[in-house]
Amino acid sequence: MSTDGLGDDRRRGDRALRLLVTGGGTGGHTYPALTAVRAAGARIGAGGAAVEVLWIGTAGGLEARVAEREGIRFVAVAAGKIRRARNPLKMLSWANVKDMGRVPLGVVQAIRAVAAFGPDVVLATGGYVSVPVSLAAWVCRRSLVVHEQTVRLGLANRLLARIATTMAVSSASTLSLLPGRVRERAVVTGNPVRPEVLAGHAGKALEALGLEGFDAARPTVYVTGGAQGAVQINQLVGEVLPWLLDRANVIHQCGPAAVDGMQAAPASLPADVASRYLPVGFVGAELPDVFALADVVISRSGAGTIAELTALGLPSVLIPLASSAGGEQTHNARHLAEAGAASALLDEATPTALQEALEPLLTDPARRSSMAELARQHGRPDAGDRLVDVVLDAAGADHR
Ligand SMILES: CC(=O)N[C@H]1[C@@H](OP(=O)(O)OP(=O)(O)OC[C@H]2O[C@@H](n3ccc(=O)[nH]c3=O)[C@H](O)[C@@H]2O)O[C@H](CO)[C@@H](O)[C@@H]1O
């Protein structure tokens, strides 16, 4: 691996920076990469230079759609998914063995793409596709920055941390969990949040989503289960819906597969009450405006959403995905709840527990403000810029 990050062909300071990014599968791995690409473009562009970007991901992943929408050159490679199991023998399932067989193919495809592009630096933001691409970067002796969104390193990043030029982490508490040799090469950047997410307008959400039935005298709750939606959250919200709509307007991001079912949920309620409820499959370009309209958020506690809620300073009730890798969503939720920066349903996610957590936030604006302020103290709106600092450092002196 190149230690100075500069091959002979890259000592020409006048040519564009070549940035290769990889990461995807879910929003939590895709959006930090996108934010870093845009921030690098803005920084380098402001200095009068240019940046050429290549994104390597999987053909069917969210990253493929995001790259296409953003006009970012994209190459797809094969990636293998490792399904976790408590019993290590069960990890040797046929599906895992078959998928692991795809990793060597992905590595070969990625080596070809990396060698052809000749990046100054490779940024990997996680997800299964990060593995073959980071291995390819290592084989091709390119500088590699690996970014971890969660406090504890996931399975893939534990491997990649050993070959990374720099390990960028989102939380200072991750440092003590790293092996000594990795810690020496680690930098705390925070988890990048798309800048537009921080710049929404409540009025635009009302207009774009056709929320004429919403009552301005009631607070608005945004419910989100992550890109796919969360069956558990959908069920809970369904059970408390009459109670909730008595007190609030609700935008419910329930996952594309659940919209029809959730649309029927308020059928037995009076029309004016039912019109305070909007289920949506996935919130795309309206996300910033929905956040701006929201007074309270009910959410999973994935690292991406947590970074957004804290950067925005939004009060929330967090319902962690208990089976998330290493219990990291539970850890995230507990960490914020202990600081008073969120409420969390940690032991039992029942309709009663949800109502108890929501009640003070819906009825007491002062309670919302104090939680919002504590949430903001955990936010890192500058994380994208900090990650770009690390990427440019790894790219070498010519590009700083
Ligand atoms: C099931 C799973 O593996 N979850 C992991 C995944 O989270 P996952 O990607 O599911 O969730 P995150 O909270 O990290 O990110 C979701 C992102 O998608 C956005 N969004 C969501 C819904 C929507 O309709 N529109 C939209 O734009 C959110 O605002 C956020 O930016 O990666 C995270 C980062 O490593 C981990 O912390 C999570 O544990």
Tab-separated table of C-alpha atoms in Angstrom, residues 249-393:
chain	number	residue	atom	x	y	z
A	249	ASN	CA	-50.880	15.486	12.600
A	250	VAL	CA	-48.890	12.471	11.380
A	251	ILE	CA	-46.657	11.851	8.348
A	252	HIS	CA	-45.827	8.152	8.417
A	253	GLN	CA	-42.972	6.815	6.249
A	254	CYS	CA	-43.953	3.152	6.393
A	255	GLY	CA	-42.023	1.509	3.516
A	256	PRO	CA	-43.238	1.037	-0.079
A	257	ALA	CA	-44.788	-2.375	0.670
A	258	ALA	CA	-46.952	-1.103	3.537
A	259	VAL	CA	-48.565	2.047	2.090
A	260	ASP	CA	-51.814	0.447	0.959
A	261	GLY	CA	-52.342	-1.227	4.332
A	262	MET	CA	-51.572	1.953	6.307
A	263	GLN	CA	-53.852	4.026	4.082
A	264	ALA	CA	-56.743	1.928	5.349
A	265	ALA	CA	-55.689	2.328	9.008
A	266	PRO	CA	-57.793	5.444	9.847
A	267	ALA	CA	-60.851	4.229	7.867
A	268	SER	CA	-63.082	4.015	10.944
A	269	LEU	CA	-62.205	7.568	12.099
A	270	PRO	CA	-64.162	10.744	11.232
A	271	ALA	CA	-62.944	12.283	7.943
A	272	ASP	CA	-61.446	15.410	9.568
A	273	VAL	CA	-59.388	13.205	11.945
A	274	ALA	CA	-58.332	10.803	9.175
A	275	SER	CA	-57.153	13.749	7.063
A	276	ARG	CA	-54.497	14.484	9.701
A	277	TYR	CA	-52.730	11.230	8.674
A	278	LEU	CA	-50.510	10.728	5.621
A	279	PRO	CA	-48.767	7.383	5.028
A	280	VAL	CA	-45.917	7.435	2.449
A	281	GLY	CA	-43.668	4.623	1.252
A	282	PHE	CA	-40.385	6.508	0.965
A	283	VAL	CA	-39.700	10.205	1.522
A	284	GLY	CA	-37.397	11.419	-1.245
A	285	ALA	CA	-36.725	15.054	-2.135
A	286	GLU	CA	-39.319	16.235	0.443
A	287	LEU	CA	-37.296	14.864	3.387
A	288	PRO	CA	-35.753	18.240	4.416
A	289	ASP	CA	-39.180	19.908	4.347
A	290	VAL	CA	-40.769	17.055	6.307
A	291	PHE	CA	-38.076	17.413	8.978
A	292	ALA	CA	-38.696	21.185	9.043
A	293	LEU	CA	-42.421	20.609	9.585
A	294	ALA	CA	-41.956	17.920	12.255
A	295	ASP	CA	-42.225	18.802	15.933
A	296	VAL	CA	-41.539	15.238	17.082
A	297	VAL	CA	-40.054	12.203	15.294
A	298	ILE	CA	-40.740	8.521	15.964
A	299	SER	CA	-37.879	6.524	14.454
A	300	ARG	CA	-35.524	3.585	14.314
A	301	SER	CA	-32.089	4.537	15.657
A	302	GLY	CA	-29.849	3.813	12.663
A	303	ALA	CA	-26.707	5.952	12.603
A	304	GLY	CA	-27.824	8.060	9.619
A	305	THR	CA	-31.156	9.070	11.081
A	306	ILE	CA	-29.568	9.765	14.481
A	307	ALA	CA	-26.996	12.042	12.823
A	308	GLU	CA	-29.840	13.942	11.124
A	309	LEU	CA	-32.040	14.245	14.222
A	310	THR	CA	-29.160	15.570	16.312
A	311	ALA	CA	-27.817	17.939	13.636
A	312	LEU	CA	-31.342	19.361	13.328
A	313	GLY	CA	-32.070	19.308	17.055
A	314	LEU	CA	-35.326	17.339	16.787
A	315	PRO	CA	-37.040	15.687	19.771
A	316	SER	CA	-37.686	11.999	19.147
A	317	VAL	CA	-38.980	8.695	20.431
A	318	LEU	CA	-36.529	6.026	19.262
A	319	ILE	CA	-37.531	2.405	18.705
A	320	PRO	CA	-34.275	0.543	17.955
A	321	LEU	CA	-34.054	-2.442	15.657
A	322	ALA	CA	-33.102	-4.932	18.360
A	323	SER	CA	-31.381	-7.273	15.880
A	324	SER	CA	-29.135	-4.580	14.355
A	325	ALA	CA	-25.465	-5.503	14.096
A	326	GLY	CA	-23.962	-5.839	17.586
A	327	GLY	CA	-27.106	-4.179	19.004
A	328	GLU	CA	-25.815	-0.826	17.753
A	329	GLN	CA	-29.264	0.731	17.315
A	330	THR	CA	-30.074	-0.066	20.953
A	331	HIS	CA	-26.745	1.451	21.954
A	332	ASN	CA	-27.468	4.623	19.928
A	333	ALA	CA	-30.941	4.996	21.420
A	334	ARG	CA	-29.769	4.388	24.994
A	335	HIS	CA	-26.887	6.841	24.604
A	336	LEU	CA	-29.218	9.690	23.546
A	337	ALA	CA	-31.953	8.779	26.035
A	338	GLU	CA	-29.481	8.826	28.930
A	339	ALA	CA	-28.467	12.346	27.905
A	340	GLY	CA	-32.123	13.477	27.732
A	341	ALA	CA	-31.640	14.060	23.986
A	342	ALA	CA	-34.348	11.533	23.001
A	343	SER	CA	-36.875	9.152	24.507
A	344	ALA	CA	-36.300	5.481	23.774
A	345	LEU	CA	-38.370	2.304	23.973
A	346	LEU	CA	-35.587	-0.030	25.061
A	347	ASP	CA	-37.142	-2.853	27.037
A	348	GLU	CA	-40.640	-3.121	25.664
A	349	ALA	CA	-41.989	-1.477	22.546
A	350	THR	CA	-45.693	-1.616	23.413
A	351	PRO	CA	-48.471	0.801	22.401
A	352	THR	CA	-48.668	1.938	26.051
A	353	ALA	CA	-44.928	2.590	26.241
A	354	LEU	CA	-45.128	4.590	23.005
A	355	GLN	CA	-48.033	6.680	24.316
A	356	GLU	CA	-46.206	7.345	27.591
A	357	ALA	CA	-43.095	8.485	25.737
A	358	LEU	CA	-45.061	10.687	23.323
A	359	GLU	CA	-47.539	12.297	25.712
A	360	PRO	CA	-45.196	14.878	27.319
A	361	LEU	CA	-43.680	15.767	23.937
A	362	LEU	CA	-47.060	16.306	22.305
A	363	THR	CA	-48.600	18.312	25.132
A	364	ASP	CA	-45.675	20.387	26.407
A	365	PRO	CA	-43.755	22.622	23.944
A	366	ALA	CA	-41.191	23.440	26.663
A	367	ARG	CA	-40.432	19.733	26.985
A	368	ARG	CA	-39.890	19.552	23.224
A	369	SER	CA	-37.555	22.560	23.292
A	370	SER	CA	-35.387	21.202	26.093
A	371	MET	CA	-35.038	17.799	24.384
A	372	ALA	CA	-34.293	19.554	21.077
A	373	GLU	CA	-31.496	21.558	22.689
A	374	LEU	CA	-29.931	18.449	24.235
A	375	ALA	CA	-30.228	16.599	20.903
A	376	ARG	CA	-28.456	19.470	19.114
A	377	GLN	CA	-25.499	19.133	21.490
A	378	HIS	CA	-24.866	15.676	19.976
A	379	GLY	CA	-25.078	16.872	16.362
A	380	ARG	CA	-22.116	17.311	14.023
A	381	PRO	CA	-23.354	19.311	11.047
A	382	ASP	CA	-19.729	19.795	9.913
A	383	ALA	CA	-18.999	16.048	9.612
A	384	GLY	CA	-19.031	16.108	5.790
A	385	ASP	CA	-16.316	18.785	5.743
A	386	ARG	CA	-14.253	16.940	8.310
A	387	LEU	CA	-14.436	13.751	6.259
A	388	VAL	CA	-13.319	15.680	3.172
A	389	ASP	CA	-10.294	16.969	5.159
A	390	VAL	CA	-9.349	13.344	5.837
A	391	VAL	CA	-9.937	12.283	2.217
A	392	LEU	CA	-7.816	15.157	0.843
A	393	ASP	CA	-5.054	14.422	3.345
